[in-house]
mmCIF file of C-alpha atoms in Angstrom:
data_model
loop_
_atom_site.group_PDB
_atom_site.id
_atom_site.type_symbol
_atom_site.label_atom_id
_atom_site.label_comp_id
_atom_site.label_asym_id
_atom_site.label_seq_id
_atom_site.Cartn_x
_atom_site.Cartn_y
_atom_site.Cartn_z
ATOM 1 C CA UNK A 1 -51.444 -92.593 22.202
ATOM 2 C CA UNK A 2 -53.610 -90.007 20.874
ATOM 3 C CA UNK A 3 -50.633 -87.705 21.259
ATOM 4 C CA UNK A 4 -48.622 -89.327 18.387
ATOM 5 C CA UNK A 5 -51.295 -90.160 15.891
ATOM 6 C CA UNK A 6 -52.673 -86.524 16.438
ATOM 7 C CA UNK A 7 -49.183 -85.782 14.887
ATOM 8 C CA UNK A 8 -49.113 -87.730 12.600
ATOM 9 C CA UNK A 9 -52.685 -86.404 10.801
ATOM 10 C CA UNK A 10 -51.194 -82.671 11.123
ATOM 11 C CA UNK A 11 -47.949 -84.138 9.087
ATOM 12 C CA UNK A 12 -50.201 -85.506 6.812
ATOM 13 C CA UNK A 13 -52.615 -82.158 6.384
ATOM 14 C CA UNK A 14 -49.679 -80.041 5.538
ATOM 15 C CA UNK A 15 -48.474 -78.929 9.131
ATOM 16 C CA UNK A 16 -49.382 -76.761 12.041
ATOM 17 C CA UNK A 17 -50.476 -72.673 12.624
ATOM 18 C CA UNK A 18 -46.896 -71.047 13.795
ATOM 19 C CA UNK A 19 -49.160 -69.571 17.116
ATOM 20 C CA UNK A 20 -50.310 -73.093 18.209
ATOM 21 C CA UNK A 21 -46.259 -74.712 17.199
ATOM 22 C CA UNK A 22 -45.521 -72.130 19.742
ATOM 23 C CA UNK A 23 -47.542 -72.418 22.084
ATOM 24 C CA UNK A 24 -47.322 -76.574 22.101
ATOM 25 C CA UNK A 25 -44.018 -76.147 22.692
ATOM 26 C CA UNK A 26 -43.860 -74.046 25.210
ATOM 27 C CA UNK A 27 -42.363 -70.698 24.377
ATOM 28 C CA UNK A 28 -45.158 -69.014 25.326
ATOM 29 C CA UNK A 29 -47.456 -69.407 27.786
ATOM 30 C CA UNK A 30 -50.835 -68.728 25.943
ATOM 31 C CA UNK A 31 -51.752 -69.019 22.026
ATOM 32 C CA UNK A 32 -52.994 -65.673 22.485
ATOM 33 C CA UNK A 33 -49.248 -64.588 23.843
ATOM 34 C CA UNK A 34 -47.816 -66.606 20.359
ATOM 35 C CA UNK A 35 -50.234 -64.921 18.699
ATOM 36 C CA UNK A 36 -49.211 -61.655 19.667
ATOM 37 C CA UNK A 37 -45.578 -62.180 19.225
ATOM 38 C CA UNK A 38 -45.593 -63.251 15.771
ATOM 39 C CA UNK A 39 -48.201 -59.865 15.031
ATOM 40 C CA UNK A 40 -45.560 -58.192 17.049
ATOM 41 C CA UNK A 41 -42.457 -59.452 14.368
ATOM 42 C CA UNK A 42 -40.574 -61.214 17.300
ATOM 43 C CA UNK A 43 -41.085 -65.102 15.282
ATOM 44 C CA UNK A 44 -39.404 -65.407 12.127
ATOM 45 C CA UNK A 45 -40.428 -68.363 10.245
ATOM 46 C CA UNK A 46 -37.254 -69.235 7.395
ATOM 47 C CA UNK A 47 -35.799 -65.690 7.548
ATOM 48 C CA UNK A 48 -39.341 -64.347 6.785
ATOM 49 C CA UNK A 49 -41.367 -62.323 9.398
ATOM 50 C CA UNK A 50 -44.935 -64.216 9.309
ATOM 51 C CA UNK A 51 -48.818 -64.174 10.537
ATOM 52 C CA UNK A 52 -49.847 -66.317 12.992
ATOM 53 C CA UNK A 53 -51.990 -68.677 10.220
ATOM 54 C CA UNK A 54 -49.226 -69.323 8.766
ATOM 55 C CA UNK A 55 -47.536 -73.037 8.811
ATOM 56 C CA UNK A 56 -44.897 -74.717 10.001
ATOM 57 C CA UNK A 57 -43.745 -78.181 8.679
ATOM 58 C CA UNK A 58 -40.790 -80.524 10.062
ATOM 59 C CA UNK A 59 -37.036 -78.952 9.251
ATOM 60 C CA UNK A 60 -38.138 -75.198 8.757
ATOM 61 C CA UNK A 61 -36.331 -72.748 10.997
ATOM 62 C CA UNK A 62 -37.466 -70.139 13.436
ATOM 63 C CA UNK A 63 -35.897 -67.361 15.154
ATOM 64 C CA UNK A 64 -37.916 -66.624 18.331
ATOM 65 C CA UNK A 65 -37.154 -63.349 20.382
ATOM 66 C CA UNK A 66 -39.222 -63.706 23.897
ATOM 67 C CA UNK A 67 -37.798 -60.843 26.018
ATOM 68 C CA UNK A 68 -33.940 -60.289 25.899
ATOM 69 C CA UNK A 69 -33.551 -64.105 24.246
ATOM 70 C CA UNK A 70 -33.379 -64.774 21.059
ATOM 71 C CA UNK A 71 -33.753 -68.645 20.499
ATOM 72 C CA UNK A 72 -33.313 -70.066 16.625
ATOM 73 C CA UNK A 73 -34.651 -73.617 16.313
ATOM 74 C CA UNK A 74 -35.677 -76.392 13.877
ATOM 75 C CA UNK A 75 -38.822 -78.174 14.119
ATOM 76 C CA UNK A 76 -38.762 -81.215 14.552
ATOM 77 C CA UNK A 77 -42.258 -82.704 15.448
ATOM 78 C CA UNK A 78 -46.217 -81.199 15.771
ATOM 79 C CA UNK A 79 -48.704 -81.782 18.579
ATOM 80 C CA UNK A 80 -52.099 -80.438 18.534
ATOM 81 C CA UNK A 81 -51.981 -80.212 22.417
ATOM 82 C CA UNK A 82 -49.212 -78.614 24.920
ATOM 83 C CA UNK A 83 -47.053 -81.439 26.445
ATOM 84 C CA UNK A 84 -44.686 -81.669 29.385
ATOM 85 C CA UNK A 85 -41.498 -79.953 29.271
ATOM 86 C CA UNK A 86 -39.742 -82.914 28.715
ATOM 87 C CA UNK A 87 -41.929 -84.136 25.562
ATOM 88 C CA UNK A 88 -41.889 -80.064 24.610
ATOM 89 C CA UNK A 89 -38.757 -79.910 23.835
ATOM 90 C CA UNK A 90 -38.807 -83.089 21.874
ATOM 91 C CA UNK A 91 -40.685 -80.964 18.760
ATOM 92 C CA UNK A 92 -37.657 -78.623 18.521
ATOM 93 C CA UNK A 93 -33.465 -78.914 18.149
ATOM 94 C CA UNK A 94 -31.981 -75.320 19.294
ATOM 95 C CA UNK A 95 -29.261 -74.814 16.873
ATOM 96 C CA UNK A 96 -25.577 -74.744 18.053
ATOM 97 C CA UNK A 97 -25.277 -71.188 17.430
ATOM 98 C CA UNK A 98 -28.125 -69.853 19.602
ATOM 99 C CA UNK A 99 -27.611 -72.136 22.289
ATOM 100 C CA UNK A 100 -23.645 -70.780 22.642
ATOM 101 C CA UNK A 101 -24.811 -67.203 21.599
ATOM 102 C CA UNK A 102 -27.561 -67.612 24.945
ATOM 103 C CA UNK A 103 -24.756 -68.687 27.113
ATOM 104 C CA UNK A 104 -22.682 -65.905 26.728
ATOM 105 C CA UNK A 105 -25.366 -63.450 26.825
ATOM 106 C CA UNK A 106 -26.469 -64.582 30.359
ATOM 107 C CA UNK A 107 -22.374 -65.033 31.132
ATOM 108 C CA UNK A 108 -21.699 -61.502 30.520
ATOM 109 C CA UNK A 109 -25.407 -60.239 32.621
ATOM 110 C CA UNK A 110 -24.442 -62.903 35.872
ATOM 111 C CA UNK A 111 -20.971 -60.188 35.617
ATOM 112 C CA UNK A 112 -22.501 -57.106 35.129
ATOM 113 C CA UNK A 113 -24.218 -57.887 38.097
ATOM 114 C CA UNK A 114 -21.502 -58.939 39.917
ATOM 115 C CA UNK A 115 -20.584 -55.147 40.928
ATOM 116 C CA UNK A 116 -24.282 -53.945 42.430
ATOM 117 C CA UNK A 117 -25.456 -53.893 45.967
ATOM 118 C CA UNK A 118 -28.405 -54.418 46.658
ATOM 119 C CA UNK A 119 -30.177 -54.004 50.065
ATOM 120 C CA UNK A 120 -32.652 -56.135 51.361
ATOM 121 C CA UNK A 121 -35.165 -53.223 52.577
ATOM 122 C CA UNK A 122 -37.446 -50.669 51.226
ATOM 123 C CA UNK A 123 -35.895 -47.194 52.055
ATOM 124 C CA UNK A 124 -37.597 -45.500 54.981
ATOM 125 C CA UNK A 125 -38.755 -41.551 54.475
ATOM 126 C CA UNK A 126 -35.404 -40.574 55.822
ATOM 127 C CA UNK A 127 -33.487 -42.552 52.900
ATOM 128 C CA UNK A 128 -35.972 -41.524 50.385
ATOM 129 C CA UNK A 129 -35.420 -37.541 50.648
ATOM 130 C CA UNK A 130 -31.865 -38.386 50.441
ATOM 131 C CA UNK A 131 -32.167 -39.854 47.083
ATOM 132 C CA UNK A 132 -35.409 -37.189 46.109
ATOM 133 C CA UNK A 133 -32.390 -34.607 46.812
ATOM 134 C CA UNK A 134 -30.267 -36.382 44.608
ATOM 135 C CA UNK A 135 -32.160 -37.119 41.900
ATOM 136 C CA UNK A 136 -33.336 -33.086 41.412
ATOM 137 C CA UNK A 137 -29.716 -32.917 41.970
ATOM 138 C CA UNK A 138 -28.997 -34.759 38.728
ATOM 139 C CA UNK A 139 -29.578 -33.158 34.942
ATOM 140 C CA UNK A 140 -32.879 -34.138 33.601
ATOM 141 C CA UNK A 141 -32.394 -36.414 30.105
ATOM 142 C CA UNK A 142 -35.589 -36.007 28.761
#
């Protein structure tokens, strides 16, 4: 079982790079995206901004923002390899407050979408002309 050996050796060395951990735990699709997120201030380690080479160890608290979703997790394990989704979920524990906030936000967004009617087709030439005429009559907010 190589992954358990990898995790044990990393723990003995004192941790793992934060960008590698974010990639292995499937918060980002690639190490490059994880690296850019850390550099951009979207990942906070124990309440502070950090650099991609910063080391994480089990017990550290991370605040991760992806698009409009924010996660607060506690590092539970380390892995040198990217794992499948069920195994990757074992590398962290999401806090109750974070989980509740995400669920509330999802419910709010779903409720906001209820009143929106979506056409099932692209507008034709005539419909585009009508939309442009309406748009030209509106004040410019730029």
